[in-house]
Short mmCIF file of C-alpha atoms in Angstrom, two decimals:
data_model
loop_
_atom_site.label_atom_id
_atom_site.label_comp_id
_atom_site.label_asym_id
_atom_site.label_seq_id
_atom_site.Cartn_x
_atom_site.Cartn_y
_atom_site.Cartn_z
CA MET A 1 -45.08 -4.22 -59.72
CA THR A 2 -47.53 -6.90 -58.75
CA ASP A 3 -46.46 -7.13 -55.12
CA SER A 4 -45.32 -4.23 -52.94
CA PHE A 5 -42.13 -4.29 -50.91
CA ALA A 6 -44.04 -3.90 -47.66
CA ALA A 7 -46.31 -6.81 -48.61
CA ARG A 8 -43.33 -9.22 -48.52
CA PRO A 9 -40.86 -7.80 -45.98
CA VAL A 10 -37.77 -9.38 -44.52
CA LEU A 11 -38.63 -9.47 -40.81
CA VAL A 12 -35.85 -8.75 -38.33
CA VAL A 13 -36.93 -10.39 -35.07
CA ASP A 14 -35.50 -8.35 -32.19
CA PHE A 15 -34.32 -10.50 -29.27
CA GLY A 16 -33.13 -7.41 -27.39
CA ALA A 17 -30.19 -6.74 -29.66
CA GLN A 18 -28.18 -3.55 -29.35
CA TYR A 19 -28.20 -3.24 -33.12
CA ALA A 20 -31.58 -4.56 -34.30
CA GLN A 21 -32.19 -1.36 -36.28
CA LEU A 22 -28.73 -1.70 -37.79
CA ILE A 23 -29.59 -5.17 -39.08
CA ALA A 24 -32.66 -3.74 -40.81
CA ARG A 25 -30.48 -1.04 -42.37
CA ARG A 26 -27.95 -3.58 -43.61
CA VAL A 27 -30.73 -5.56 -45.27
CA ARG A 28 -31.92 -2.42 -47.02
CA GLU A 29 -28.35 -1.67 -48.08
CA ALA A 30 -28.56 -5.03 -49.85
CA LYS A 31 -31.53 -3.49 -51.71
CA VAL A 32 -34.12 -5.63 -49.93
CA TYR A 33 -36.97 -4.17 -47.84
CA SER A 34 -36.97 -5.00 -44.11
CA GLU A 35 -38.94 -4.30 -40.93
CA VAL A 36 -38.16 -4.88 -37.24
CA VAL A 37 -40.62 -6.86 -35.09
CA PRO A 38 -40.36 -7.88 -31.41
CA HIS A 39 -39.60 -11.45 -30.35
CA SER A 40 -42.89 -11.41 -28.43
CA MET A 41 -44.84 -11.40 -31.70
CA THR A 42 -46.50 -14.77 -32.24
CA THR A 43 -45.49 -17.07 -35.07
CA GLU A 44 -48.97 -16.69 -36.53
CA ALA A 45 -48.65 -12.90 -36.55
CA MET A 46 -45.22 -13.04 -38.17
CA LEU A 47 -46.36 -15.42 -40.89
CA ALA A 48 -49.46 -13.28 -41.46
CA LYS A 49 -47.07 -10.57 -42.69
CA ARG A 50 -46.07 -12.96 -45.52
CA PRO A 51 -42.34 -12.49 -44.87
CA ALA A 52 -39.95 -13.09 -47.73
CA ALA A 53 -37.35 -14.10 -45.13
CA ILE A 54 -36.74 -13.87 -41.40
CA ILE A 55 -33.60 -12.76 -39.57
CA LEU A 56 -33.16 -13.56 -35.87
CA SER A 57 -31.11 -10.89 -34.09
CA GLY A 58 -28.63 -11.17 -31.27
CA GLY A 59 -29.56 -10.55 -27.66
CA PRO A 60 -28.09 -10.37 -24.14
CA ALA A 61 -29.69 -13.51 -22.64
CA SER A 62 -28.63 -17.17 -22.49
CA VAL A 63 -31.01 -19.42 -24.42
CA TYR A 64 -31.37 -21.80 -21.48
CA ALA A 65 -31.86 -19.10 -18.81
CA VAL A 66 -35.23 -18.83 -17.09
CA GLY A 67 -37.37 -16.25 -18.85
CA ALA A 68 -35.06 -16.00 -21.87
CA PRO A 69 -36.78 -15.24 -25.19
CA SER A 70 -37.66 -18.49 -26.93
CA LEU A 71 -38.06 -19.42 -30.57
CA ASP A 72 -41.10 -21.34 -31.74
CA PRO A 73 -39.88 -24.35 -33.83
CA ALA A 74 -42.96 -23.85 -36.00
CA LEU A 75 -41.38 -20.68 -37.39
CA LEU A 76 -38.46 -22.75 -38.68
CA ALA A 77 -40.80 -25.29 -40.25
CA ALA A 78 -42.95 -22.74 -42.11
CA GLY A 79 -40.90 -22.85 -45.29
CA VAL A 80 -39.66 -19.25 -44.88
CA PRO A 81 -35.87 -18.75 -45.23
CA VAL A 82 -34.37 -17.98 -41.81
CA PHE A 83 -30.98 -16.55 -40.84
CA GLY A 84 -29.88 -16.42 -37.19
CA MET A 85 -27.02 -14.39 -35.75
CA CYS A 86 -25.49 -14.64 -32.26
CA TYR A 87 -28.44 -15.28 -29.89
CA GLY A 88 -30.66 -15.91 -32.90
CA PHE A 89 -28.17 -18.54 -34.09
CA GLN A 90 -28.21 -20.26 -30.70
CA SER A 91 -32.00 -20.12 -30.45
CA MET A 92 -32.22 -21.80 -33.87
CA ALA A 93 -29.81 -24.51 -32.77
CA GLN A 94 -31.80 -25.17 -29.58
CA ALA A 95 -35.19 -25.16 -31.33
CA LEU A 96 -33.92 -27.64 -33.94
CA GLY A 97 -32.51 -30.08 -31.38
CA GLY A 98 -28.89 -29.00 -31.30
CA THR A 99 -26.86 -28.35 -28.13
CA VAL A 100 -26.04 -24.95 -26.66
CA ALA A 101 -23.75 -24.93 -23.64
CA ALA A 102 -21.64 -22.66 -21.46
CA THR A 103 -18.21 -23.95 -22.50
CA GLY A 104 -16.28 -21.56 -20.28
CA THR A 105 -14.64 -20.08 -23.38
CA GLY A 106 -16.51 -16.98 -24.40
CA GLU A 107 -15.44 -14.77 -27.30
CA TYR A 108 -15.75 -10.99 -27.36
CA GLY A 109 -14.62 -8.51 -29.99
CA GLN A 110 -12.43 -9.22 -33.00
CA THR A 111 -12.09 -12.97 -33.46
CA PRO A 112 -10.49 -15.07 -36.26
CA ALA A 113 -12.90 -17.52 -37.91
CA ARG A 114 -12.08 -20.44 -40.19
CA VAL A 115 -14.50 -21.12 -43.03
CA LEU A 116 -14.74 -24.85 -43.83
CA ASP A 117 -16.43 -24.43 -47.21
CA THR A 118 -15.81 -21.29 -49.26
CA THR A 119 -18.36 -22.43 -51.87
CA SER A 120 -21.28 -22.67 -49.42
CA THR A 121 -24.30 -20.40 -49.70
CA LEU A 122 -23.14 -18.02 -46.94
CA PHE A 123 -19.41 -18.00 -47.70
CA ASP A 124 -19.26 -18.26 -51.47
CA GLY A 125 -16.43 -16.13 -52.83
CA GLN A 126 -14.90 -15.36 -49.42
CA PRO A 127 -11.53 -16.30 -47.91
CA ALA A 128 -11.14 -19.29 -45.62
CA GLU A 129 -9.68 -17.09 -42.87
CA GLN A 130 -11.60 -13.97 -41.88
CA SER A 131 -12.04 -11.67 -38.91
CA VAL A 132 -15.48 -11.55 -37.26
CA TRP A 133 -17.03 -9.65 -34.32
CA MET A 134 -18.08 -11.96 -31.50
CA SER A 135 -20.01 -11.34 -28.29
CA HIS A 136 -21.01 -14.64 -26.68
CA GLY A 137 -20.45 -16.66 -23.51
CA ASP A 138 -22.43 -19.71 -24.65
CA SER A 139 -21.63 -21.77 -27.73
CA VAL A 140 -23.35 -24.23 -30.03
CA THR A 141 -21.42 -27.44 -29.35
CA VAL A 142 -23.54 -29.86 -31.42
CA ALA A 143 -25.25 -28.78 -34.63
CA PRO A 144 -28.88 -29.80 -35.21
CA GLN A 145 -29.51 -32.78 -37.44
CA GLY A 146 -29.42 -31.83 -41.11
CA MET A 147 -27.27 -28.75 -40.49
CA ARG A 148 -23.85 -28.62 -42.12
CA VAL A 149 -21.16 -26.85 -40.08
CA THR A 150 -19.44 -24.34 -42.35
CA ALA A 151 -17.29 -22.25 -39.97
CA VAL A 152 -15.51 -22.65 -36.62
CA THR A 153 -13.51 -20.53 -34.18
CA ASP A 154 -11.32 -21.47 -31.24
CA GLY A 155 -14.20 -20.90 -28.82
CA ALA A 156 -17.09 -22.05 -31.04
CA PRO A 157 -16.93 -25.56 -32.50
CA VAL A 158 -20.08 -24.68 -34.44
CA ALA A 159 -19.66 -21.05 -35.54
CA ALA A 160 -21.89 -21.28 -38.63
CA PHE A 161 -24.29 -23.82 -40.07
CA GLU A 162 -26.35 -24.12 -43.24
CA ASP A 163 -29.19 -26.22 -44.61
CA ASP A 164 -30.00 -25.35 -48.23
CA THR A 165 -32.91 -27.80 -48.35
CA ARG A 166 -34.84 -26.09 -45.56
CA ARG A 167 -33.19 -22.71 -46.31
CA LEU A 168 -32.04 -22.31 -42.71
CA TYR A 169 -28.75 -20.55 -41.98
CA GLY A 170 -26.89 -18.98 -39.07
CA VAL A 171 -23.63 -17.58 -37.74
CA GLN A 172 -22.43 -17.11 -34.17
CA TRP A 173 -20.99 -13.66 -34.85
CA HIS A 174 -22.47 -10.26 -35.75
CA PRO A 175 -22.38 -9.79 -39.53
CA GLU A 176 -24.21 -6.45 -39.28
CA VAL A 177 -21.31 -4.54 -37.67
CA LEU A 178 -18.47 -3.06 -39.70
CA HIS A 179 -15.90 -4.88 -37.53
CA THR A 180 -16.90 -8.14 -39.26
CA ALA A 181 -14.84 -8.00 -42.44
CA TYR A 182 -17.23 -9.93 -44.72
CA GLY A 183 -20.42 -9.42 -42.74
CA GLN A 184 -22.36 -7.64 -45.48
CA ARG A 185 -21.30 -10.30 -48.00
CA VAL A 186 -22.60 -13.05 -45.71
CA LEU A 187 -25.89 -11.22 -45.27
CA GLU A 188 -26.23 -10.58 -49.00
CA ASN A 189 -25.47 -14.22 -49.78
CA PHE A 190 -28.31 -15.24 -47.48
CA LEU A 191 -30.74 -12.74 -48.96
CA TRP A 192 -29.89 -13.10 -52.63
CA THR A 193 -28.90 -16.77 -52.81
CA GLY A 194 -30.28 -18.53 -49.74
CA ALA A 195 -33.64 -16.74 -49.78
CA GLY A 196 -33.61 -16.03 -53.53
CA LEU A 197 -34.68 -12.38 -53.14
CA ALA A 198 -34.29 -9.74 -55.81
CA ALA A 199 -32.16 -6.68 -55.07
CA ASP A 200 -34.85 -4.20 -56.12
CA TRP A 201 -35.24 -1.92 -53.08
CA THR A 202 -33.80 1.01 -55.07
CA PRO A 203 -34.74 4.71 -55.05
CA GLU A 204 -36.39 4.40 -58.46
CA HIS A 205 -38.59 1.49 -57.41
CA VAL A 206 -39.25 3.00 -53.97
CA VAL A 207 -40.55 6.20 -55.62
CA GLU A 208 -42.68 4.15 -58.00
CA GLU A 209 -44.27 2.16 -55.18
CA LEU A 210 -44.80 5.12 -52.85
CA VAL A 211 -46.43 7.13 -55.61
CA GLU A 212 -48.78 4.23 -56.32
CA SER A 213 -49.53 3.94 -52.59
CA VAL A 214 -50.37 7.65 -52.24
CA ARG A 215 -52.64 7.54 -55.28
CA ALA A 216 -54.44 4.51 -53.90
CA GLN A 217 -54.97 6.18 -50.52
CA VAL A 218 -55.97 9.64 -51.72
CA GLY A 219 -57.90 8.92 -54.90
CA GLN A 220 -59.46 12.17 -56.07
CA GLY A 221 -59.29 13.75 -52.59
CA ARG A 222 -57.67 17.09 -51.85
CA VAL A 223 -54.52 17.14 -49.76
CA LEU A 224 -52.68 19.54 -47.47
CA CYS A 225 -48.97 19.11 -46.79
CA ALA A 226 -47.32 20.37 -43.64
CA LEU A 227 -44.25 21.92 -45.26
CA SER A 228 -41.51 22.97 -42.86
CA GLY A 229 -38.67 23.37 -45.36
CA GLY A 230 -36.73 20.47 -43.87
CA VAL A 231 -35.64 17.38 -45.75
CA ASP A 232 -38.51 15.13 -44.66
CA SER A 233 -41.48 17.37 -45.36
CA SER A 234 -39.93 18.64 -48.61
CA VAL A 235 -39.41 15.11 -49.96
CA ALA A 236 -42.88 14.07 -48.77
CA ALA A 237 -44.39 17.07 -50.56
CA ALA A 238 -42.50 16.36 -53.78
CA LEU A 239 -43.57 12.71 -53.63
CA VAL A 240 -47.25 13.52 -53.09
CA GLN A 241 -47.16 16.15 -55.83
CA ARG A 242 -45.73 13.49 -58.19
CA ALA A 243 -48.67 11.28 -57.19
CA VAL A 244 -51.65 13.67 -57.23
CA GLY A 245 -50.47 16.93 -58.80
CA ASP A 246 -52.75 19.93 -58.25
CA GLN A 247 -54.79 18.06 -55.62
CA LEU A 248 -51.97 19.07 -53.24
CA THR A 249 -51.61 22.40 -51.49
CA CYS A 250 -48.61 22.96 -49.23
CA VAL A 251 -49.05 25.01 -46.09
CA PHE A 252 -46.00 26.57 -44.53
CA VAL A 253 -46.60 27.71 -40.97
CA ASP A 254 -44.20 30.38 -39.82
CA HIS A 255 -44.45 29.59 -36.13
CA GLY A 256 -41.54 31.81 -35.19
CA LEU A 257 -39.46 28.82 -34.09
CA LEU A 258 -37.34 28.50 -37.21
CA ARG A 259 -33.69 29.36 -37.74
CA GLU A 260 -32.48 32.55 -39.37
CA GLY A 261 -33.40 32.80 -43.06
CA GLU A 262 -35.47 29.61 -43.21
CA PRO A 263 -38.92 31.10 -43.88
CA GLU A 264 -37.51 32.99 -46.87
CA ALA A 265 -35.69 29.88 -48.14
CA VAL A 266 -38.87 27.81 -48.07
CA GLU A 267 -40.76 30.37 -50.13
CA SER A 268 -37.98 30.78 -52.68
CA GLU A 269 -36.02 27.50 -53.02
CA PHE A 270 -38.74 24.89 -52.75
CA VAL A 271 -41.42 26.67 -54.74
CA ALA A 272 -38.94 27.55 -57.46
CA ALA A 273 -37.79 23.93 -57.70
CA THR A 274 -41.18 22.22 -57.63
CA GLY A 275 -43.78 24.78 -58.66
CA VAL A 276 -45.96 23.54 -55.84
CA ARG A 277 -48.93 25.63 -54.65
CA LEU A 278 -47.86 27.20 -51.34
CA VAL A 279 -49.88 28.98 -48.67
CA VAL A 280 -47.91 30.81 -45.95
CA VAL A 281 -49.53 31.29 -42.55
CA ASP A 282 -48.03 33.75 -40.08
CA ALA A 283 -48.71 32.13 -36.70
CA ARG A 284 -45.78 33.49 -34.71
CA ALA A 285 -47.86 35.25 -32.07
CA ARG A 286 -50.19 32.24 -31.68
CA PHE A 287 -47.36 29.82 -30.93
CA LEU A 288 -45.56 32.14 -28.54
CA ASP A 289 -48.78 32.70 -26.61
CA ALA A 290 -49.43 28.94 -26.42
CA LEU A 291 -45.88 28.24 -25.19
CA ALA A 292 -45.75 31.06 -22.66
CA GLY A 293 -44.25 29.88 -19.37
CA VAL A 294 -43.91 26.23 -20.52
CA SER A 295 -40.55 24.57 -19.75
CA ASP A 296 -41.35 20.85 -19.86
CA PRO A 297 -40.12 19.45 -23.23
CA GLU A 298 -42.92 16.90 -23.68
CA THR A 299 -45.52 19.59 -23.00
CA LYS A 300 -43.83 21.87 -25.52
CA ARG A 301 -43.94 19.15 -28.19
CA LYS A 302 -47.61 18.40 -27.56
CA ILE A 303 -48.57 22.09 -27.60
CA ILE A 304 -46.72 22.63 -30.87
CA GLY A 305 -48.28 19.52 -32.40
CA ARG A 306 -51.75 20.66 -31.34
CA GLU A 307 -51.27 24.19 -32.64
CA PHE A 308 -49.87 22.91 -35.94
CA ILE A 309 -53.00 20.87 -36.54
CA ARG A 310 -55.33 23.68 -35.54
CA VAL A 311 -53.57 26.03 -37.97
CA PHE A 312 -53.81 23.45 -40.75
CA GLU A 313 -57.50 22.92 -40.06
CA GLN A 314 -58.11 26.65 -40.37
CA ALA A 315 -56.03 26.74 -43.56
CA ALA A 316 -58.16 23.91 -44.95
CA ARG A 317 -61.37 25.80 -44.13
CA ASP A 318 -59.96 28.92 -45.79
CA LEU A 319 -58.96 26.94 -48.88
CA VAL A 320 -62.40 25.29 -49.14
CA GLY A 321 -63.92 28.74 -49.14
CA SER A 322 -61.61 29.94 -51.89
CA ALA A 323 -62.70 30.22 -55.52
CA GLU A 324 -60.52 27.40 -56.86
CA ALA A 325 -61.73 24.91 -54.25
CA ASP A 326 -65.26 24.73 -55.68
CA GLY A 327 -66.54 23.63 -52.28
CA HIS A 328 -64.51 20.40 -52.08
CA PRO A 329 -63.27 19.63 -48.55
CA ILE A 330 -59.65 18.79 -47.81
CA GLU A 331 -59.54 15.33 -46.27
CA TYR A 332 -55.84 14.49 -46.09
CA LEU A 333 -52.78 15.86 -44.33
CA VAL A 334 -49.26 14.90 -45.49
CA GLN A 335 -46.49 14.65 -42.93
CA GLY A 336 -42.80 13.78 -43.29
CA THR A 337 -42.81 11.13 -40.56
CA LEU A 338 -39.80 8.75 -40.75
CA TYR A 339 -39.16 5.30 -39.32
CA PRO A 340 -36.91 6.61 -36.48
CA ASP A 341 -39.71 9.05 -35.50
CA VAL A 342 -42.12 6.14 -35.17
CA VAL A 343 -39.68 3.98 -33.20
CA GLU A 344 -38.64 6.75 -30.77
CA SER A 345 -42.25 7.70 -30.15
CA GLY A 346 -43.13 4.13 -29.19
CA GLY A 347 -45.04 3.63 -32.42
CA GLY A 348 -43.00 0.68 -33.61
CA GLU A 349 -43.98 -2.79 -32.50
CA GLY A 350 -42.34 -3.42 -29.14
CA ALA A 351 -40.72 0.06 -29.08
CA ALA A 352 -40.32 2.21 -25.98
CA ASN A 353 -41.49 5.83 -26.00
CA ILE A 354 -38.21 7.77 -25.83
CA LYS A 355 -39.77 11.11 -26.73
CA SER A 356 -42.83 12.26 -28.62
CA HIS A 357 -42.19 13.63 -32.07
CA HIS A 358 -44.62 16.44 -32.85
CA ASN A 359 -46.01 14.52 -35.81
CA VAL A 360 -46.32 11.16 -34.01
CA GLY A 361 -46.89 11.51 -30.29
CA GLY A 362 -48.09 15.10 -30.24
CA LEU A 363 -51.17 14.96 -32.46
CA PRO A 364 -54.57 15.77 -30.95
CA GLU A 365 -57.10 12.95 -30.60
CA ASP A 366 -59.75 14.92 -32.50
CA LEU A 367 -57.63 15.24 -35.63
CA GLN A 368 -59.89 16.25 -38.53
CA PHE A 369 -57.65 14.87 -41.29
CA THR A 370 -56.61 11.45 -42.49
CA LEU A 371 -52.82 11.32 -42.35
CA VAL A 372 -50.74 10.54 -45.42
CA GLU A 373 -47.22 9.55 -44.33
CA PRO A 374 -45.42 8.22 -47.42
CA LEU A 375 -41.96 8.19 -45.77
CA ARG A 376 -43.03 6.40 -42.58
CA SER A 377 -41.05 3.24 -43.39
CA LEU A 378 -37.83 5.02 -44.48
CA PHE A 379 -34.58 5.96 -42.78
CA LYS A 380 -33.12 9.43 -43.38
CA ASP A 381 -30.54 8.34 -45.95
CA GLU A 382 -33.29 6.57 -47.91
CA VAL A 383 -35.38 9.75 -47.82
CA ARG A 384 -32.47 11.71 -49.28
CA ALA A 385 -32.05 9.15 -52.06
CA VAL A 386 -35.77 9.36 -52.83
CA GLY A 387 -35.57 13.16 -52.83
CA LEU A 388 -32.75 13.17 -55.36
CA GLU A 389 -34.70 10.69 -57.49
CA LEU A 390 -37.66 13.12 -57.40
CA GLY A 391 -35.49 16.05 -58.43
CA VAL A 392 -35.61 17.92 -55.11
CA PRO A 393 -32.67 20.41 -55.08
CA GLU A 394 -29.51 19.17 -53.38
CA GLN A 395 -29.40 22.15 -51.03
CA ILE A 396 -32.72 20.96 -49.59
CA VAL A 397 -31.97 17.22 -49.71
CA TRP A 398 -28.69 17.65 -47.82
CA ARG A 399 -29.99 20.14 -45.29
CA GLN A 400 -29.21 19.05 -41.73
CA PRO A 401 -32.13 17.47 -39.87
CA PHE A 402 -34.14 20.01 -37.88
CA PRO A 403 -36.83 19.07 -35.34
CA GLY A 404 -40.45 19.79 -36.17
CA PRO A 405 -40.93 21.77 -32.93
CA GLY A 406 -38.03 23.93 -34.05
CA LEU A 407 -35.96 26.05 -31.70
CA ALA A 408 -38.53 25.54 -28.93
CA VAL A 409 -36.88 22.23 -28.04
CA ARG A 410 -33.41 23.75 -28.26
CA ILE A 411 -34.21 26.26 -25.52
CA ILE A 412 -33.88 24.64 -22.11
CA GLY A 413 -36.54 26.57 -20.27
CA ALA A 414 -39.51 28.65 -21.28
CA VAL A 415 -39.69 29.99 -24.85
CA THR A 416 -39.73 33.76 -25.32
CA ALA A 417 -39.16 36.02 -28.31
CA GLU A 418 -35.95 37.32 -26.69
CA ARG A 419 -34.54 33.83 -26.10
CA LEU A 420 -35.42 32.80 -29.64
CA ALA A 421 -33.50 35.80 -30.98
CA VAL A 422 -30.41 34.85 -28.94
CA LEU A 423 -30.48 31.23 -30.09
CA ARG A 424 -31.21 32.18 -33.70
CA GLN A 425 -28.16 34.44 -33.80
CA ALA A 426 -25.86 31.83 -32.22
CA ASP A 427 -27.17 29.08 -34.48
CA ALA A 428 -26.53 31.19 -37.58
CA ILE A 429 -22.92 31.69 -36.52
CA VAL A 430 -22.40 27.96 -35.98
CA ARG A 431 -23.90 27.04 -39.36
CA ALA A 432 -21.84 29.66 -41.16
CA GLU A 433 -18.57 28.51 -39.61
CA LEU A 434 -19.21 24.80 -40.21
CA THR A 435 -20.02 25.56 -43.85
CA ALA A 436 -16.89 27.69 -44.20
CA ALA A 437 -14.85 24.79 -42.80
CA GLY A 438 -16.37 22.37 -45.34
CA LEU A 439 -17.95 20.19 -42.65
CA ASP A 440 -21.60 20.19 -43.79
CA ARG A 441 -21.52 16.69 -45.27
CA SER A 442 -19.38 15.09 -42.53
CA ILE A 443 -21.64 16.31 -39.71
CA TRP A 444 -25.06 14.68 -39.58
CA GLN A 445 -26.53 17.42 -37.41
CA CYS A 446 -25.36 20.14 -35.07
CA PRO A 447 -28.07 21.28 -32.66
CA VAL A 448 -27.23 24.54 -30.94
CA VAL A 449 -28.82 24.63 -27.49
CA LEU A 450 -29.53 27.64 -25.27
CA LEU A 451 -29.48 26.90 -21.54
CA ALA A 452 -31.98 29.64 -20.84
CA ASP A 453 -32.54 28.70 -17.22
CA VAL A 454 -28.80 28.58 -16.48
CA ARG A 455 -26.45 31.49 -16.03
CA SER A 456 -22.73 31.59 -15.42
CA VAL A 457 -20.26 34.28 -14.42
CA GLY A 458 -18.00 35.65 -17.11
CA VAL A 459 -15.70 38.57 -17.90
CA GLN A 460 -16.35 40.65 -21.00
CA GLY A 461 -14.96 44.12 -21.63
CA ASP A 462 -13.18 44.11 -18.24
CA GLY A 463 -16.54 43.74 -16.53
CA ARG A 464 -18.40 40.96 -14.79
CA THR A 465 -21.17 39.31 -16.81
CA TYR A 466 -23.86 36.87 -15.88
CA GLY A 467 -24.84 35.29 -19.17
CA HIS A 468 -26.25 32.14 -20.67
CA PRO A 469 -24.25 29.13 -21.89
CA ILE A 470 -24.63 27.84 -25.45
CA VAL A 471 -24.14 24.12 -26.07
CA LEU A 472 -22.80 22.76 -29.37
CA ARG A 473 -24.00 19.23 -30.18
CA PRO A 474 -22.29 18.10 -33.43
CA VAL A 475 -22.98 14.44 -34.18
CA THR A 476 -22.27 11.85 -36.84
CA SER A 477 -24.90 9.23 -37.63
CA GLU A 478 -26.38 7.10 -40.40
CA ASP A 479 -30.04 7.24 -39.43
CA ALA A 480 -30.38 9.04 -36.05
CA MET A 481 -31.05 5.74 -34.24
CA THR A 482 -27.46 5.83 -32.92
CA ALA A 483 -24.92 8.64 -33.06
CA ASP A 484 -21.47 9.71 -31.93
CA TRP A 485 -20.19 13.21 -31.30
CA THR A 486 -18.24 14.71 -34.18
CA ARG A 487 -14.58 15.54 -33.61
CA VAL A 488 -14.77 19.07 -34.96
CA PRO A 489 -11.27 20.59 -35.41
CA TYR A 490 -10.22 22.73 -32.47
CA ASP A 491 -9.57 25.79 -34.62
CA VAL A 492 -13.16 25.65 -35.92
CA LEU A 493 -14.53 25.30 -32.39
CA ALA A 494 -12.36 28.21 -31.26
CA GLN A 495 -13.65 30.41 -34.09
CA ILE A 496 -17.27 29.51 -33.27
CA SER A 497 -16.77 30.24 -29.57
CA THR A 498 -15.03 33.55 -30.24
CA ARG A 499 -17.71 34.75 -32.63
CA ILE A 500 -20.63 33.77 -30.38
CA THR A 501 -19.22 35.36 -27.24
CA ASN A 502 -18.22 38.48 -29.18
CA GLU A 503 -21.40 38.91 -31.22
CA VAL A 504 -24.20 37.51 -29.02
CA ARG A 505 -24.31 39.84 -26.05
CA GLU A 506 -26.39 37.54 -23.82
CA VAL A 507 -23.95 34.57 -24.11
CA ASN A 508 -20.67 34.38 -22.22
CA ARG A 509 -19.84 30.68 -22.42
CA VAL A 510 -19.79 28.03 -25.21
CA VAL A 511 -19.58 24.34 -24.29
CA LEU A 512 -19.30 21.12 -26.33
CA ASP A 513 -21.54 18.05 -25.80
CA VAL A 514 -19.41 14.89 -26.20
CA THR A 515 -22.12 12.32 -25.40
CA SER A 516 -22.94 9.48 -27.79
CA LYS A 517 -26.43 8.12 -28.50
CA PRO A 518 -27.14 6.06 -26.49
CA PRO A 519 -27.12 7.15 -23.69
CA GLY A 520 -28.02 10.68 -24.79
CA THR A 521 -30.47 11.63 -27.52
CA ILE A 522 -29.33 13.95 -30.32
CA GLU A 523 -31.64 16.77 -29.28
CA TRP A 524 -31.53 17.83 -25.63
CA GLU A 525 -35.33 17.90 -25.32
#
């Protein structure tokens, strides 16, 4: 390929939308690469990214309110195809000289729309009557000059407009949500027809480009990979091995914070599938000592991140001193960082720091490696697709997400060997029962949390107990940016609760977390 995907992204300009990340995902589902940028980014900075197209998201403000995000008309005159939705649609109309007004007739939720031209760029091949998802109090009442009105609703006399000459398009509704019946078709019509983009963001091409990128970055250098056995680090390792072969050595740190059976699975499953060179470091005592008495979750993450790097640095020194190294230093460290990790750690442009991920916000400033993060622009489902394309075994690709800091951030309170043993036993029971019930693929993730600093009264064996509660946190999600709690069948929950309270002596209560994300995060810490 002569031009990389990232070199010509579709930019999703975030005007404070609830679903800006979802828009980016929908673009990628149309097999076109996308990135999210804040509305505060200047026009010059946006155009410097050489965007293949620009999408303007929705937002909570009124375009004429004081302090509302504004749209630079120069962006619409730059010759780049632009598609506005909801607030983005209204900001386009205002910037181009149209009229946006508070008509007193807002529209919220499912709304019938009437398409005036079913052969237009946006609505080609769609019915004249369709259901859309609205959320607006203001409306475009007069379309800008040169814009052709192609859809209306009862509350929006201009519900969609198009200008094929300038390649400017917009709709008042939210095409990115599933409640809009033909939303993905509208978005694809803009991308493929209006903007003329090729649908080539596929696993095969993604692997090809990422392999080329790793080779360009690493050259003949030697590489360490932080292999945890999870989906992200396993796919990252397989990708880098495809790129540089024997220049890669994987280091698996047994920090004592893993679930039951995982250290053994890493050594058997992954090595057997890939043939990668693997070094195992037993650092259980080191991590427990470093975490002794620490309860604050951010401090835990930073300690674990620091200790990970220190262990890797020592492993690199040991490898350089080995016979096969021939004195060549190891310059690079591979990590399975994903796009949601970057966004939640405040690493995305305009992103808030929700929590530090150990491989983003927890790294020491004196890091002695250059990071190689080939998955940094991918969502979890894209990583799985890449993994399957690389031949990573399905049992690894479909493993539930597990945090880099491990069980340390699933213990609410200080981490001890005894508390880890309790949580490890309860977690194993939960995983076994969910698998037996055939729920592995329908549940995105099920963190099992030990409330170590909380005790409750119970009755076991006709005697009073004072044990710890265990929290079950089953969630469904597409990419971990948003999530809902999974409606696990009651009989499965009952079996899990019975087994835990019968088999884990220190636990006398099992509770279910029914919070969505937002407002809660998936992990408790």
